[in-house]
Amino acid sequence: MQVDVLIPTVGRPAELATTLAGLAAQTDVDFRLVLSDQSASGDAATAPAVAAMVRVLEAQGRPVTLVTHPERRGLAEHRQFLLEHATAPAVLFLDDDVWLEPGTVTRMADALRSLHCGFVGSPVQGLSYLGDRRPHETSVFERWDGPVVPEVVRRGTPAFDRWSLHNAANPTHLAADLDVEPGGWVPYRVAWVGACVLYDREALLAVGGFGFWDALPPEHAGEDVVAQWRVMERFGGVGILPSGAVHLEAPTTVTDRRVDAPDVLFGQGEVIPR
C-alpha cells in the first residue's frame, strides 16, 4: 500500500526534525512526504536539523514535497490544502510533534488493508505519565472483534466516552496488558484519534475531506474529530495497539480552543455526504 504522509507545521523546528527522524526509521513501507509550512517566512525546511532529516529521507529514496501555505485560515483549511496534494491510496495525517517508532506505519497500513475501513489511528502516548495509571479512564476499552462496521459517535452518546482512552500514557498501559505478537496489532473502538491517523483517501474524499473549513472561524479546534466522525458513520474507523506514536509534549500551537468544530458542524444538523 502506498502512503502519502501529510504534515502541517508552523514554528516548531526542533519538534518537526524529531517527527521527520521518526519517519526516516519507517524503512519497511513506501511513502511520500508532503510538508506544508505556515510560518510567515516559509523557511521551516531550512532549519539545520529539519534540512538534515529531509536529506535523509531523500537519500532513502523517499519523495519529499515541500510547500508553503502562509495564509492562516485554520487547521481544517490547512489539512484540506494538504489533502489536495495527496495522490496515494492512503494518507497519513501526522502532526509535527509526534515521533514514530520503527514499524508503526507498516502496522497501520496492514490494519487499514486488512480491516477494509475508513481510517486507522495510532493514539499518541504521553510518556511522562508512565507512572500514572488511570483505570477509571481505560475501563471503556473495547477490542473490535469481527468486521469493522460504520457507527455514529456524537457528544452525549456512550461511544463518546471513549475519548478518555487516549489521555496521558493510557495507550501504553492498555497495550502492556494485551498479548500481541511483535509486529502485530489489536483494533479497538474509538471516539476519535488525534495527531496520527491513516485514512483510506477515497473514503475521506467521499465524505468531503476537510472541505467544511469555510464553515469555521480561523481559530478552532476539533477539525480531525469532524472528519473522523464523518468517515466512521459511512466506512467505520478504529484505533490500534500497540501504538508506536509518542507525543513530544511540547506546548500546543493551538491556544484558542473556544470554537470546537464538532459542536459547530454537527450542531447544525449536518448531513453526512453519501
Protein backbone atom coordinates (compact mmCIF):
# COMPACT_ATOMS: atom_id res chain seq x y z
CA MET A 1 0.00 0.00 0.00
CA GLN A 2 1.42 3.38 -0.99
CA VAL A 3 1.12 6.17 1.57
CA ASP A 4 1.33 9.95 1.41
CA VAL A 5 2.43 11.37 4.77
CA LEU A 6 0.90 14.83 5.23
CA ILE A 7 2.45 17.09 7.87
CA PRO A 8 1.25 20.64 8.63
CA THR A 9 3.81 22.71 10.53
CA VAL A 10 4.44 26.18 11.87
CA GLY A 11 7.21 27.43 14.16
CA ARG A 12 8.41 24.10 15.52
CA PRO A 13 11.82 23.25 14.01
CA ALA A 14 13.02 21.00 16.86
CA GLU A 15 9.76 19.06 17.08
CA LEU A 16 9.49 18.82 13.29
CA ALA A 17 13.02 17.43 12.99
CA THR A 18 12.17 14.78 15.58
CA THR A 19 9.00 13.88 13.70
CA LEU A 20 10.95 13.52 10.44
CA ALA A 21 13.56 11.38 12.21
CA GLY A 22 10.77 9.01 13.22
CA LEU A 23 9.60 8.87 9.62
CA ALA A 24 13.12 8.08 8.43
CA ALA A 25 13.00 4.99 10.66
CA GLN A 26 9.96 3.64 8.79
CA THR A 27 12.16 1.66 6.44
CA ASP A 28 9.69 -1.13 5.66
CA VAL A 29 6.97 0.88 3.92
CA ASP A 30 6.82 3.04 0.79
CA PHE A 31 5.71 6.60 1.38
CA ARG A 32 5.97 10.15 0.07
CA LEU A 33 6.21 13.14 2.39
CA VAL A 34 4.25 16.33 1.82
CA LEU A 35 5.31 19.02 4.29
CA SER A 36 3.32 22.25 4.40
CA ASP A 37 4.80 25.22 6.23
CA GLN A 38 2.55 28.00 7.54
CA SER A 39 5.24 30.21 9.02
CA ALA A 40 5.35 33.75 7.65
CA SER A 41 8.87 33.21 6.32
CA GLY A 42 8.13 29.79 4.84
CA ASP A 43 11.56 28.56 5.91
CA ALA A 44 10.77 25.58 8.17
CA ALA A 45 12.77 23.23 5.96
CA THR A 46 15.90 25.41 6.20
CA ALA A 47 16.42 24.81 9.93
CA PRO A 48 19.59 22.66 10.06
CA ALA A 49 18.06 19.64 11.81
CA VAL A 50 14.96 19.71 9.60
CA ALA A 51 17.05 20.08 6.44
CA ALA A 52 19.23 17.17 7.53
CA MET A 53 16.23 14.88 8.02
CA VAL A 54 14.80 15.90 4.66
CA ARG A 55 18.12 14.92 3.09
CA VAL A 56 18.00 11.57 4.91
CA LEU A 57 14.53 10.86 3.54
CA GLU A 58 15.60 11.82 0.03
CA ALA A 59 18.72 9.65 0.32
CA GLN A 60 16.43 6.75 1.23
CA GLY A 61 14.55 7.31 -2.00
CA ARG A 62 11.53 8.88 -0.32
CA PRO A 63 9.95 11.61 -2.44
CA VAL A 64 9.64 14.84 -0.48
CA THR A 65 7.35 17.70 -1.48
CA LEU A 66 7.85 20.98 0.37
CA VAL A 67 5.11 23.58 0.09
CA THR A 68 4.35 26.86 1.83
CA HIS A 69 0.89 27.96 2.88
CA PRO A 70 1.34 31.17 4.88
CA GLU A 71 -2.28 32.35 4.85
CA ARG A 72 -3.73 31.17 8.15
CA ARG A 73 -7.34 30.11 7.65
CA GLY A 74 -7.43 27.48 10.36
CA LEU A 75 -6.47 23.88 10.95
CA ALA A 76 -9.22 22.40 8.80
CA GLU A 77 -8.27 24.51 5.79
CA HIS A 78 -4.61 23.58 6.17
CA ARG A 79 -5.49 19.88 6.28
CA GLN A 80 -7.67 20.27 3.21
CA PHE A 81 -4.79 22.01 1.44
CA LEU A 82 -2.56 19.05 2.23
CA LEU A 83 -5.20 16.54 1.17
CA GLU A 84 -5.41 18.23 -2.22
CA HIS A 85 -1.70 17.48 -2.70
CA ALA A 86 -2.18 13.77 -1.99
CA THR A 87 -2.37 11.08 -4.66
CA ALA A 88 -1.63 7.82 -2.83
CA PRO A 89 -4.37 5.32 -1.86
CA ALA A 90 -3.70 6.03 1.83
CA VAL A 91 -2.90 9.33 3.55
CA LEU A 92 -1.29 9.64 6.98
CA PHE A 93 -2.09 12.90 8.72
CA LEU A 94 0.80 13.27 11.13
CA ASP A 95 1.23 16.24 13.46
CA ASP A 96 4.64 17.91 13.69
CA ASP A 97 5.16 16.90 17.34
CA VAL A 98 4.88 13.10 17.08
CA TRP A 99 7.75 10.59 16.99
CA LEU A 100 7.04 7.18 15.44
CA GLU A 101 8.85 4.04 16.49
CA PRO A 102 10.06 1.78 13.66
CA GLY A 103 7.29 -0.31 12.14
CA THR A 104 4.43 1.99 13.14
CA VAL A 105 3.33 3.00 9.64
CA THR A 106 3.60 -0.61 8.45
CA ARG A 107 1.26 -1.76 11.23
CA MET A 108 -1.20 0.99 10.42
CA ALA A 109 -1.15 0.20 6.71
CA ASP A 110 -1.56 -3.50 7.40
CA ALA A 111 -4.55 -2.79 9.63
CA LEU A 112 -6.18 -0.46 7.09
CA ARG A 113 -5.73 -3.03 4.35
CA SER A 114 -6.95 -5.95 6.47
CA LEU A 115 -9.94 -4.26 8.09
CA HIS A 116 -11.27 -2.52 4.95
CA CYS A 117 -12.36 0.51 6.97
CA GLY A 118 -12.09 4.26 6.53
CA PHE A 119 -9.24 5.02 8.91
CA VAL A 120 -6.81 3.52 11.40
CA GLY A 121 -5.35 5.67 14.17
CA SER A 122 -2.31 5.21 16.39
CA PRO A 123 -3.02 7.18 19.56
CA VAL A 124 -0.20 9.39 20.78
CA GLN A 125 1.33 8.46 24.12
CA GLY A 126 2.49 10.95 26.74
CA LEU A 127 5.37 9.01 28.24
CA SER A 128 5.93 11.48 31.06
CA TYR A 129 2.84 9.81 32.55
CA LEU A 130 4.21 6.27 32.56
CA GLY A 131 3.82 6.07 36.33
CA ASP A 132 0.25 7.39 36.20
CA ARG A 133 -2.18 4.52 35.64
CA ARG A 134 -5.79 5.58 35.18
CA PRO A 135 -8.12 2.55 35.28
CA HIS A 136 -11.13 4.86 35.59
CA GLU A 137 -10.28 6.21 32.11
CA THR A 138 -9.34 2.92 30.43
CA SER A 139 -12.31 0.89 31.66
CA VAL A 140 -14.21 1.75 28.45
CA PHE A 141 -11.61 -0.04 26.29
CA GLU A 142 -13.25 -2.48 23.88
CA ARG A 143 -11.46 -4.57 21.31
CA TRP A 144 -13.07 -4.61 17.89
CA ASP A 145 -14.00 -8.22 17.20
CA GLY A 146 -15.25 -9.11 13.74
CA PRO A 147 -15.61 -6.87 10.69
CA VAL A 148 -15.41 -3.11 11.22
CA VAL A 149 -18.78 -1.56 10.52
CA PRO A 150 -20.00 2.05 10.45
CA GLU A 151 -21.03 3.64 13.73
CA VAL A 152 -22.23 7.02 14.90
CA VAL A 153 -20.31 8.94 17.57
CA ARG A 154 -21.68 12.16 19.00
CA ARG A 155 -21.24 14.08 22.21
CA GLY A 156 -23.57 12.54 24.77
CA THR A 157 -23.53 9.02 23.30
CA PRO A 158 -21.81 6.12 25.11
CA ALA A 159 -19.26 5.95 22.28
CA PHE A 160 -18.13 9.49 23.08
CA ASP A 161 -16.88 8.32 26.48
CA ARG A 162 -14.01 6.51 24.72
CA TRP A 163 -12.19 9.86 24.44
CA SER A 164 -10.51 9.16 27.78
CA LEU A 165 -8.63 6.16 26.34
CA HIS A 166 -6.06 8.48 24.80
CA ASN A 167 -5.22 10.63 27.80
CA ALA A 168 -1.68 10.67 29.22
CA ALA A 169 0.00 7.25 28.86
CA ASN A 170 -3.26 5.29 28.73
CA PRO A 171 -2.45 3.72 25.31
CA THR A 172 0.88 2.50 26.69
CA HIS A 173 -0.74 0.90 29.71
CA LEU A 174 -3.51 -0.68 27.63
CA ALA A 175 -1.01 -2.17 25.17
CA ALA A 176 1.06 -3.62 28.02
CA ASP A 177 -1.96 -5.66 29.11
CA LEU A 178 -2.53 -7.13 25.63
CA ASP A 179 -0.89 -10.27 24.31
CA VAL A 180 0.32 -9.02 20.93
CA GLU A 181 3.00 -10.69 18.81
CA PRO A 182 5.87 -8.49 17.59
CA GLY A 183 4.64 -6.57 14.56
CA GLY A 184 1.03 -7.41 15.39
CA TRP A 185 -1.80 -5.09 16.31
CA VAL A 186 -5.17 -5.11 18.04
CA PRO A 187 -8.05 -2.97 16.73
CA TYR A 188 -10.33 -1.24 19.22
CA ARG A 189 -13.29 1.12 19.29
CA VAL A 190 -12.54 4.84 19.49
CA ALA A 191 -14.32 8.14 19.83
CA TRP A 192 -11.61 9.65 17.61
CA VAL A 193 -7.82 9.61 17.34
CA GLY A 194 -5.62 12.69 17.31
CA ALA A 195 -2.30 13.51 15.63
CA CYS A 196 -1.56 10.22 13.82
CA VAL A 197 -4.32 8.86 11.57
CA LEU A 198 -4.06 6.84 8.36
CA TYR A 199 -7.08 7.30 6.09
CA ASP A 200 -8.25 5.49 3.03
CA ARG A 201 -8.01 8.54 0.79
CA GLU A 202 -11.07 7.70 -1.27
CA ALA A 203 -13.15 7.23 1.89
CA LEU A 204 -12.01 10.60 3.24
CA LEU A 205 -12.75 12.30 -0.07
CA ALA A 206 -16.15 10.62 -0.27
CA VAL A 207 -17.29 12.43 2.88
CA GLY A 208 -15.84 15.75 1.77
CA GLY A 209 -12.43 15.65 3.40
CA PHE A 210 -11.84 18.81 5.41
CA GLY A 211 -13.85 20.89 2.96
CA PHE A 212 -16.04 22.08 5.81
CA TRP A 213 -13.29 24.54 6.79
CA ASP A 214 -15.18 27.53 5.43
CA ALA A 215 -17.97 26.94 7.98
CA LEU A 216 -15.50 27.61 10.79
CA PRO A 217 -13.65 30.69 12.02
CA PRO A 218 -9.86 30.53 11.60
CA GLU A 219 -9.37 29.91 15.31
CA HIS A 220 -10.86 26.49 16.02
CA ALA A 221 -10.04 23.01 17.23
CA GLY A 222 -11.56 19.56 16.68
CA GLU A 223 -11.40 19.52 12.89
CA ASP A 224 -9.98 15.98 12.95
CA VAL A 225 -12.94 14.86 15.04
CA VAL A 226 -15.39 16.10 12.40
CA ALA A 227 -13.56 14.32 9.58
CA GLN A 228 -13.30 11.08 11.54
CA TRP A 229 -16.93 11.07 12.64
CA ARG A 230 -17.98 11.53 9.03
CA VAL A 231 -15.74 8.67 7.90
CA MET A 232 -16.83 6.42 10.79
CA GLU A 233 -20.50 6.95 10.00
CA ARG A 234 -20.04 5.68 6.47
CA PHE A 235 -16.98 3.41 6.47
CA GLY A 236 -16.03 2.72 10.09
CA GLY A 237 -12.77 3.53 11.80
CA VAL A 238 -10.56 2.09 14.55
CA GLY A 239 -7.54 2.65 16.73
CA ILE A 240 -4.80 0.07 17.02
CA LEU A 241 -2.48 -1.02 19.82
CA PRO A 242 0.39 -1.05 20.39
CA SER A 243 0.56 2.48 19.10
CA GLY A 244 4.18 3.36 18.40
CA ALA A 245 3.29 7.07 18.29
CA VAL A 246 4.84 9.23 21.01
CA HIS A 247 3.70 12.76 21.74
CA LEU A 248 6.63 15.13 22.25
CA GLU A 249 4.56 17.03 24.83
CA ALA A 250 5.62 20.41 23.50
CA PRO A 251 3.35 23.41 24.13
CA THR A 252 0.41 23.46 21.75
CA THR A 253 0.33 25.92 18.89
CA VAL A 254 -3.50 25.92 19.09
CA THR A 255 -4.05 28.25 22.02
CA ASP A 256 -7.60 29.42 21.20
CA ARG A 257 -9.95 26.43 21.52
CA ARG A 258 -13.18 28.28 22.20
CA VAL A 259 -14.69 27.03 18.92
CA ASP A 260 -14.96 23.25 18.82
CA ALA A 261 -15.59 22.14 15.23
CA PRO A 262 -17.90 19.19 16.08
CA ASP A 263 -20.23 21.47 18.02
CA VAL A 264 -20.43 23.84 15.07
CA LEU A 265 -20.82 21.28 12.29
CA PHE A 266 -22.97 18.65 13.96
CA GLY A 267 -24.89 21.19 16.00
CA GLN A 268 -26.25 22.46 12.69
CA GLY A 269 -27.82 19.11 11.82
CA GLU A 270 -25.18 18.41 9.21
CA VAL A 271 -25.91 15.57 6.81
CA ILE A 272 -23.05 13.17 6.05
CA PRO A 273 -22.35 13.02 2.28
CA ARG A 274 -23.48 9.72 0.75
